[in-house]
């Protein structure tokens, strides 16, 4: 059972590396950003509400994302493992995640953090804007997302560090090289899995 959290600031490459991890380890991907964008696309009330926050570059309220994750987790509860991407982003979300997984006796194995310098994060975000056309991938919103990240999300790394479940990985370089670094970190955990 591998329950991973892929962690990092906007533009760190969480989505890209999640795709690699899902393929290699046969995990179910739970990305709150993707789930929220799908709600927006489907024009649901939740999507409309969330869009206001996302376009501003601020976090969607904890209660909204926690219940969304709980629903998706319960739909896949028999899966061999999960990758949580973009969640948890606050300590309250981390506590809710631990409580949910605790009920199933399937705790988080490890949080893997992608380390990328801020100027590279901005460069990637502007690059992604050209390809994906996300409304929040512009410089002004990127800066707001970074403020949210520093104030509300970074403490989640300390939360899992205190549980001795935190590993950081070099997030700059070729996609395959970064993935190899992630796999090395996961291999080192094997005795715990
Ligand atoms: P992402 O695709 O992970 O970069 O997320 C895009 C936006 O969705 C974020 O800037 C937030 O507004 C919102 N979002 C995604 N995941 C979360 C979360 N776990 N908690 C709160 N807001 C989130």
PDB file of C-alpha atoms and ligand atoms in Angstrom:
ATOM      1  CA  UNK A   1       0.000   0.000   0.000  1.00  0.00           C
ATOM      2  CA  UNK A   2       1.517   3.268  -1.130  1.00  0.00           C
ATOM      3  CA  UNK A   3      -0.252   6.469  -0.097  1.00  0.00           C
ATOM      4  CA  UNK A   4       1.789   9.374  -1.375  1.00  0.00           C
ATOM      5  CA  UNK A   5       1.363  13.118  -1.207  1.00  0.00           C
ATOM      6  CA  UNK A   6       3.105  15.018  -3.981  1.00  0.00           C
ATOM      7  CA  UNK A   7       3.863  18.433  -2.582  1.00  0.00           C
ATOM      8  CA  UNK A   8       5.241  21.678  -3.932  1.00  0.00           C
ATOM      9  CA  UNK A   9       4.449  25.248  -4.946  1.00  0.00           C
ATOM     10  CA  UNK A  10       2.520  26.166  -8.119  1.00  0.00           C
ATOM     11  CA  UNK A  11       4.512  25.103 -11.178  1.00  0.00           C
ATOM     12  CA  UNK A  12       6.645  22.551  -9.307  1.00  0.00           C
ATOM     13  CA  UNK A  13       5.591  19.750 -11.679  1.00  0.00           C
ATOM     14  CA  UNK A  14       3.188  17.854  -9.400  1.00  0.00           C
ATOM     15  CA  UNK A  15       0.737  17.043 -12.202  1.00  0.00           C
ATOM     16  CA  UNK A  16       3.454  15.855 -14.609  1.00  0.00           C
ATOM     17  CA  UNK A  17       5.177  13.655 -12.043  1.00  0.00           C
ATOM     18  CA  UNK A  18       1.838  12.316 -10.751  1.00  0.00           C
ATOM     19  CA  UNK A  19       1.167  10.914 -14.222  1.00  0.00           C
ATOM     20  CA  UNK A  20       4.501   9.046 -14.110  1.00  0.00           C
ATOM     21  CA  UNK A  21       3.853   7.754 -10.602  1.00  0.00           C
ATOM     22  CA  UNK A  22       0.356   6.521 -11.416  1.00  0.00           C
ATOM     23  CA  UNK A  23       1.696   4.503 -14.339  1.00  0.00           C
ATOM     24  CA  UNK A  24       4.596   2.981 -12.447  1.00  0.00           C
ATOM     25  CA  UNK A  25       2.889   2.185  -9.142  1.00  0.00           C
ATOM     26  CA  UNK A  26      -0.709   1.754 -10.319  1.00  0.00           C
ATOM     27  CA  UNK A  27      -2.103   4.402  -7.984  1.00  0.00           C
ATOM     28  CA  UNK A  28      -5.386   6.302  -8.037  1.00  0.00           C
ATOM     29  CA  UNK A  29      -4.750   9.997  -8.682  1.00  0.00           C
ATOM     30  CA  UNK A  30      -6.618  12.463  -6.477  1.00  0.00           C
ATOM     31  CA  UNK A  31      -5.862  16.025  -7.578  1.00  0.00           C
ATOM     32  CA  UNK A  32      -8.040  18.691  -5.978  1.00  0.00           C
ATOM     33  CA  UNK A  33      -7.079  21.194  -8.712  1.00  0.00           C
ATOM     34  CA  UNK A  34      -8.244  18.762 -11.436  1.00  0.00           C
ATOM     35  CA  UNK A  35     -11.415  17.910  -9.495  1.00  0.00           C
ATOM     36  CA  UNK A  36     -12.228  21.605  -9.058  1.00  0.00           C
ATOM     37  CA  UNK A  37     -11.572  22.363 -12.748  1.00  0.00           C
ATOM     38  CA  UNK A  38     -13.884  19.496 -13.677  1.00  0.00           C
ATOM     39  CA  UNK A  39     -16.622  20.974 -11.424  1.00  0.00           C
ATOM     40  CA  UNK A  40     -16.139  24.327 -13.202  1.00  0.00           C
ATOM     41  CA  UNK A  41     -16.314  22.677 -16.617  1.00  0.00           C
ATOM     42  CA  UNK A  42     -19.544  20.921 -15.640  1.00  0.00           C
ATOM     43  CA  UNK A  43     -20.999  24.223 -14.416  1.00  0.00           C
ATOM     44  CA  UNK A  44     -21.903  22.884 -10.951  1.00  0.00           C
ATOM     45  CA  UNK A  45     -22.694  25.155  -7.996  1.00  0.00           C
ATOM     46  CA  UNK A  46     -19.483  23.972  -6.322  1.00  0.00           C
ATOM     47  CA  UNK A  47     -17.525  24.822  -9.473  1.00  0.00           C
ATOM     48  CA  UNK A  48     -19.005  28.297  -9.711  1.00  0.00           C
ATOM     49  CA  UNK A  49     -18.195  28.972  -6.057  1.00  0.00           C
ATOM     50  CA  UNK A  50     -14.649  27.569  -6.340  1.00  0.00           C
ATOM     51  CA  UNK A  51     -13.856  29.524  -9.530  1.00  0.00           C
ATOM     52  CA  UNK A  52     -14.069  32.832  -7.702  1.00  0.00           C
ATOM     53  CA  UNK A  53     -11.262  31.745  -5.355  1.00  0.00           C
ATOM     54  CA  UNK A  54      -9.166  30.027  -8.019  1.00  0.00           C
ATOM     55  CA  UNK A  55      -9.218  32.996 -10.394  1.00  0.00           C
ATOM     56  CA  UNK A  56      -8.036  35.178  -7.508  1.00  0.00           C
ATOM     57  CA  UNK A  57      -5.163  32.796  -6.731  1.00  0.00           C
ATOM     58  CA  UNK A  58      -6.406  32.045  -3.224  1.00  0.00           C
ATOM     59  CA  UNK A  59      -7.266  28.713  -1.633  1.00  0.00           C
ATOM     60  CA  UNK A  60     -10.778  27.310  -1.847  1.00  0.00           C
ATOM     61  CA  UNK A  61     -12.261  26.841   1.673  1.00  0.00           C
ATOM     62  CA  UNK A  62     -11.086  23.718   3.501  1.00  0.00           C
ATOM     63  CA  UNK A  63     -14.597  22.281   3.955  1.00  0.00           C
ATOM     64  CA  UNK A  64     -15.164  22.277   0.178  1.00  0.00           C
ATOM     65  CA  UNK A  65     -11.965  20.444  -0.770  1.00  0.00           C
ATOM     66  CA  UNK A  66     -12.099  18.046   2.184  1.00  0.00           C
ATOM     67  CA  UNK A  67     -15.590  16.820   1.317  1.00  0.00           C
ATOM     68  CA  UNK A  68     -14.621  16.549  -2.353  1.00  0.00           C
ATOM     69  CA  UNK A  69     -11.590  14.376  -1.463  1.00  0.00           C
ATOM     70  CA  UNK A  70     -13.646  12.239   0.930  1.00  0.00           C
ATOM     71  CA  UNK A  71     -16.197  11.518  -1.804  1.00  0.00           C
ATOM     72  CA  UNK A  72     -13.554  10.549  -4.356  1.00  0.00           C
ATOM     73  CA  UNK A  73     -11.609   8.483  -1.830  1.00  0.00           C
ATOM     74  CA  UNK A  74     -14.717   6.553  -0.818  1.00  0.00           C
ATOM     75  CA  UNK A  75     -15.506   5.824  -4.472  1.00  0.00           C
ATOM     76  CA  UNK A  76     -12.043   4.191  -4.775  1.00  0.00           C
ATOM     77  CA  UNK A  77     -11.530   2.885  -1.239  1.00  0.00           C
ATOM     78  CA  UNK A  78     -10.474  -0.558  -2.484  1.00  0.00           C
ATOM     79  CA  UNK A  79      -7.586   0.835  -4.576  1.00  0.00           C
ATOM     80  CA  UNK A  80      -4.051  -0.388  -3.933  1.00  0.00           C
ATOM     81  CA  UNK A  81      -2.806   3.120  -3.225  1.00  0.00           C
ATOM     82  CA  UNK A  82      -3.322   6.803  -3.846  1.00  0.00           C
ATOM     83  CA  UNK A  83      -1.419   9.830  -4.927  1.00  0.00           C
ATOM     84  CA  UNK A  84      -2.687  13.047  -3.414  1.00  0.00           C
ATOM     85  CA  UNK A  85      -1.712  15.940  -5.678  1.00  0.00           C
ATOM     86  CA  UNK A  86      -2.311  19.519  -4.551  1.00  0.00           C
ATOM     87  CA  UNK A  87      -3.915  18.262  -1.346  1.00  0.00           C
ATOM     88  CA  UNK A  88      -3.503  18.813   1.583  1.00  0.00           C
ATOM     89  CA  UNK A  89      -2.715  22.517   1.238  1.00  0.00           C
ATOM     90  CA  UNK A  90      -3.440  23.550   4.835  1.00  0.00           C
ATOM     91  CA  UNK A  91      -2.749  21.905   8.181  1.00  0.00           C
ATOM     92  CA  UNK A  92      -6.518  21.539   8.702  1.00  0.00           C
ATOM     93  CA  UNK A  93      -6.713  19.588   5.413  1.00  0.00           C
ATOM     94  CA  UNK A  94      -3.782  17.395   6.521  1.00  0.00           C
ATOM     95  CA  UNK A  95      -5.524  16.628   9.809  1.00  0.00           C
ATOM     96  CA  UNK A  96      -8.743  15.753   7.969  1.00  0.00           C
ATOM     97  CA  UNK A  97      -6.804  13.517   5.555  1.00  0.00           C
ATOM     98  CA  UNK A  98      -5.046  11.686   8.388  1.00  0.00           C
ATOM     99  CA  UNK A  99      -8.389  11.191  10.163  1.00  0.00           C
ATOM    100  CA  UNK A 100     -10.012   9.838   6.984  1.00  0.00           C
ATOM    101  CA  UNK A 101      -7.140   7.438   6.216  1.00  0.00           C
ATOM    102  CA  UNK A 102      -6.951   6.442   9.879  1.00  0.00           C
ATOM    103  CA  UNK A 103     -10.509   5.107   9.672  1.00  0.00           C
ATOM    104  CA  UNK A 104      -9.336   2.755   6.925  1.00  0.00           C
ATOM    105  CA  UNK A 105      -6.027   1.962   8.681  1.00  0.00           C
ATOM    106  CA  UNK A 106      -4.207   3.098   5.514  1.00  0.00           C
ATOM    107  CA  UNK A 107      -2.050   6.036   6.632  1.00  0.00           C
ATOM    108  CA  UNK A 108       0.052   8.331   4.465  1.00  0.00           C
ATOM    109  CA  UNK A 109       3.299   6.589   3.538  1.00  0.00           C
ATOM    110  CA  UNK A 110       5.224   9.718   2.635  1.00  0.00           C
ATOM    111  CA  UNK A 111       5.034  13.294   1.439  1.00  0.00           C
ATOM    112  CA  UNK A 112       7.401  13.949  -1.457  1.00  0.00           C
ATOM    113  CA  UNK A 113       8.215  17.614  -2.014  1.00  0.00           C
ATOM    114  CA  UNK A 114       9.495  18.911  -5.348  1.00  0.00           C
ATOM    115  CA  UNK A 115      12.094  21.629  -4.783  1.00  0.00           C
ATOM    116  CA  UNK A 116      12.114  24.310  -7.507  1.00  0.00           C
ATOM    117  CA  UNK A 117      13.451  27.910  -7.264  1.00  0.00           C
ATOM    118  CA  UNK A 118      10.855  30.695  -7.541  1.00  0.00           C
ATOM    119  CA  UNK A 119      12.110  32.159 -10.851  1.00  0.00           C
ATOM    120  CA  UNK A 120      11.793  28.713 -12.472  1.00  0.00           C
ATOM    121  CA  UNK A 121       8.259  28.326 -11.030  1.00  0.00           C
ATOM    122  CA  UNK A 122       7.193  31.576 -12.679  1.00  0.00           C
ATOM    123  CA  UNK A 123       8.844  30.614 -15.977  1.00  0.00           C
ATOM    124  CA  UNK A 124       7.003  27.268 -16.028  1.00  0.00           C
ATOM    125  CA  UNK A 125       3.693  28.880 -15.070  1.00  0.00           C
ATOM    126  CA  UNK A 126       3.900  31.353 -17.959  1.00  0.00           C
ATOM    127  CA  UNK A 127       4.879  28.508 -20.290  1.00  0.00           C
ATOM    128  CA  UNK A 128       1.894  26.436 -19.123  1.00  0.00           C
ATOM    129  CA  UNK A 129      -0.403  29.415 -19.731  1.00  0.00           C
ATOM    130  CA  UNK A 130       0.417  29.221 -23.436  1.00  0.00           C
ATOM    131  CA  UNK A 131      -0.372  25.488 -23.557  1.00  0.00           C
ATOM    132  CA  UNK A 132      -3.214  24.921 -21.071  1.00  0.00           C
ATOM    133  CA  UNK A 133      -4.734  28.412 -21.022  1.00  0.00           C
ATOM    134  CA  UNK A 134      -5.521  28.310 -17.298  1.00  0.00           C
ATOM    135  CA  UNK A 135      -6.996  31.591 -16.032  1.00  0.00           C
ATOM    136  CA  UNK A 136      -4.760  31.499 -12.925  1.00  0.00           C
ATOM    137  CA  UNK A 137      -1.491  31.043 -14.847  1.00  0.00           C
ATOM    138  CA  UNK A 138      -0.524  34.710 -15.149  1.00  0.00           C
ATOM    139  CA  UNK A 139       2.173  36.574 -13.264  1.00  0.00           C
ATOM    140  CA  UNK A 140      -0.135  38.530 -10.959  1.00  0.00           C
ATOM    141  CA  UNK A 141      -2.132  35.477  -9.883  1.00  0.00           C
ATOM    142  CA  UNK A 142       1.043  33.386  -9.616  1.00  0.00           C
ATOM    143  CA  UNK A 143       2.386  35.865  -7.049  1.00  0.00           C
ATOM    144  CA  UNK A 144      -0.824  35.616  -5.008  1.00  0.00           C
ATOM    145  CA  UNK A 145      -0.682  31.822  -5.161  1.00  0.00           C
ATOM    146  CA  UNK A 146       2.893  31.955  -3.863  1.00  0.00           C
ATOM    147  CA  UNK A 147       1.797  34.107  -0.905  1.00  0.00           C
ATOM    148  CA  UNK A 148      -0.930  31.530  -0.127  1.00  0.00           C
ATOM    149  CA  UNK A 149       1.642  28.760  -0.494  1.00  0.00           C
ATOM    150  CA  UNK A 150       4.139  30.358   1.888  1.00  0.00           C
ATOM    151  CA  UNK A 151       1.590  31.264   4.556  1.00  0.00           C
ATOM    152  CA  UNK A 152      -0.861  28.339   4.498  1.00  0.00           C
ATOM    153  CA  UNK A 153       0.698  25.434   2.604  1.00  0.00           C
ATOM    154  CA  UNK A 154       4.352  25.355   3.612  1.00  0.00           C
ATOM    155  CA  UNK A 155       3.391  24.498   7.238  1.00  0.00           C
ATOM    156  CA  UNK A 156       1.975  21.204   5.906  1.00  0.00           C
ATOM    157  CA  UNK A 157       5.583  20.137   5.149  1.00  0.00           C
ATOM    158  CA  UNK A 158       6.451  20.682   8.807  1.00  0.00           C
ATOM    159  CA  UNK A 159       3.350  18.723   9.828  1.00  0.00           C
ATOM    160  CA  UNK A 160       4.543  15.605   7.946  1.00  0.00           C
ATOM    161  CA  UNK A 161       8.182  16.227   8.908  1.00  0.00           C
ATOM    162  CA  UNK A 162       7.106  15.922  12.531  1.00  0.00           C
ATOM    163  CA  UNK A 163       5.672  12.496  11.623  1.00  0.00           C
ATOM    164  CA  UNK A 164       8.993  11.616   9.906  1.00  0.00           C
ATOM    165  CA  UNK A 165       7.144  11.261   6.606  1.00  0.00           C
ATOM    166  CA  UNK A 166       8.737  14.080   4.617  1.00  0.00           C
ATOM    167  CA  UNK A 167      11.214  13.745   1.750  1.00  0.00           C
ATOM    168  CA  UNK A 168      12.370  16.456  -0.568  1.00  0.00           C
ATOM    169  CA  UNK A 169      13.448  15.801  -4.142  1.00  0.00           C
ATOM    170  CA  UNK A 170      15.226  17.990  -6.717  1.00  0.00           C
ATOM    171  CA  UNK A 171      12.478  19.316  -9.010  1.00  0.00           C
ATOM    172  CA  UNK A 172      14.691  20.951 -11.665  1.00  0.00           C
ATOM    173  CA  UNK A 173      16.104  19.111 -14.677  1.00  0.00           C
ATOM    174  CA  UNK A 174      14.736  16.667 -17.222  1.00  0.00           C
ATOM    175  CA  UNK A 175      11.332  15.156 -16.365  1.00  0.00           C
ATOM    176  CA  UNK A 176      12.823  11.648 -16.369  1.00  0.00           C
ATOM    177  CA  UNK A 177      15.697  12.643 -14.086  1.00  0.00           C
ATOM    178  CA  UNK A 178      13.289  14.214 -11.605  1.00  0.00           C
ATOM    179  CA  UNK A 179      11.123  11.089 -11.756  1.00  0.00           C
ATOM    180  CA  UNK A 180      14.183   8.926 -11.066  1.00  0.00           C
ATOM    181  CA  UNK A 181      14.843  11.038  -7.947  1.00  0.00           C
ATOM    182  CA  UNK A 182      11.259  10.480  -6.790  1.00  0.00           C
ATOM    183  CA  UNK A 183      11.563   6.723  -7.376  1.00  0.00           C
ATOM    184  CA  UNK A 184      14.802   6.618  -5.366  1.00  0.00           C
ATOM    185  CA  UNK A 185      12.989   8.341  -2.499  1.00  0.00           C
ATOM    186  CA  UNK A 186      10.147   5.804  -2.742  1.00  0.00           C
ATOM    187  CA  UNK A 187      12.558   2.857  -2.905  1.00  0.00           C
ATOM    188  CA  UNK A 188      14.166   4.080   0.295  1.00  0.00           C
ATOM    189  CA  UNK A 189      10.758   3.802   1.968  1.00  0.00           C
ATOM    190  CA  UNK A 190      10.157   0.207   0.989  1.00  0.00           C
ATOM    191  CA  UNK A 191      10.896  -1.168   4.409  1.00  0.00           C
ATOM    192  CA  UNK A 192       8.035   0.975   5.704  1.00  0.00           C
ATOM    193  CA  UNK A 193       5.470   0.121   2.984  1.00  0.00           C
TER     194      UNK A 193
HETATM  195  P1  LIG B   1      -3.676  23.415  -8.720  1.00  0.00           P
HETATM  196  O1  LIG B   1      -4.251  22.856  -9.961  1.00  0.00           O
HETATM  197  O2  LIG B   1      -3.336  22.348  -7.716  1.00  0.00           O
HETATM  198  O3  LIG B   1      -2.539  24.357  -8.968  1.00  0.00           O
HETATM  199  O4  LIG B   1      -4.829  24.284  -8.022  1.00  0.00           O
HETATM  200  C1  LIG B   1      -5.407  25.414  -8.670  1.00  0.00           C
HETATM  201  C2  LIG B   1      -6.222  26.204  -7.662  1.00  0.00           C
HETATM  202  O5  LIG B   1      -7.278  25.376  -7.151  1.00  0.00           O
HETATM  203  C3  LIG B   1      -5.473  26.685  -6.434  1.00  0.00           C
HETATM  204  O6  LIG B   1      -4.799  27.908  -6.656  1.00  0.00           O
HETATM  205  C4  LIG B   1      -6.625  26.836  -5.423  1.00  0.00           C
HETATM  206  O7  LIG B   1      -7.380  28.018  -5.664  1.00  0.00           O
HETATM  207  C5  LIG B   1      -7.500  25.642  -5.773  1.00  0.00           C
HETATM  208  N1  LIG B   1      -7.111  24.443  -5.002  1.00  0.00           N
HETATM  209  C6  LIG B   1      -6.595  23.284  -5.493  1.00  0.00           C
HETATM  210  N2  LIG B   1      -6.375  22.404  -4.498  1.00  0.00           N
HETATM  211  C7  LIG B   1      -6.745  23.030  -3.356  1.00  0.00           C
HETATM  212  C8  LIG B   1      -6.713  22.656  -1.981  1.00  0.00           C
HETATM  213  N3  LIG B   1      -6.258  21.461  -1.582  1.00  0.00           N
HETATM  214  N4  LIG B   1      -7.164  23.564  -1.078  1.00  0.00           N
HETATM  215  C9  LIG B   1      -7.649  24.756  -1.456  1.00  0.00           C
HETATM  216  N5  LIG B   1      -7.669  25.184  -2.719  1.00  0.00           N
HETATM  217  C10 LIG B   1      -7.223  24.321  -3.667  1.00  0.00           C
END
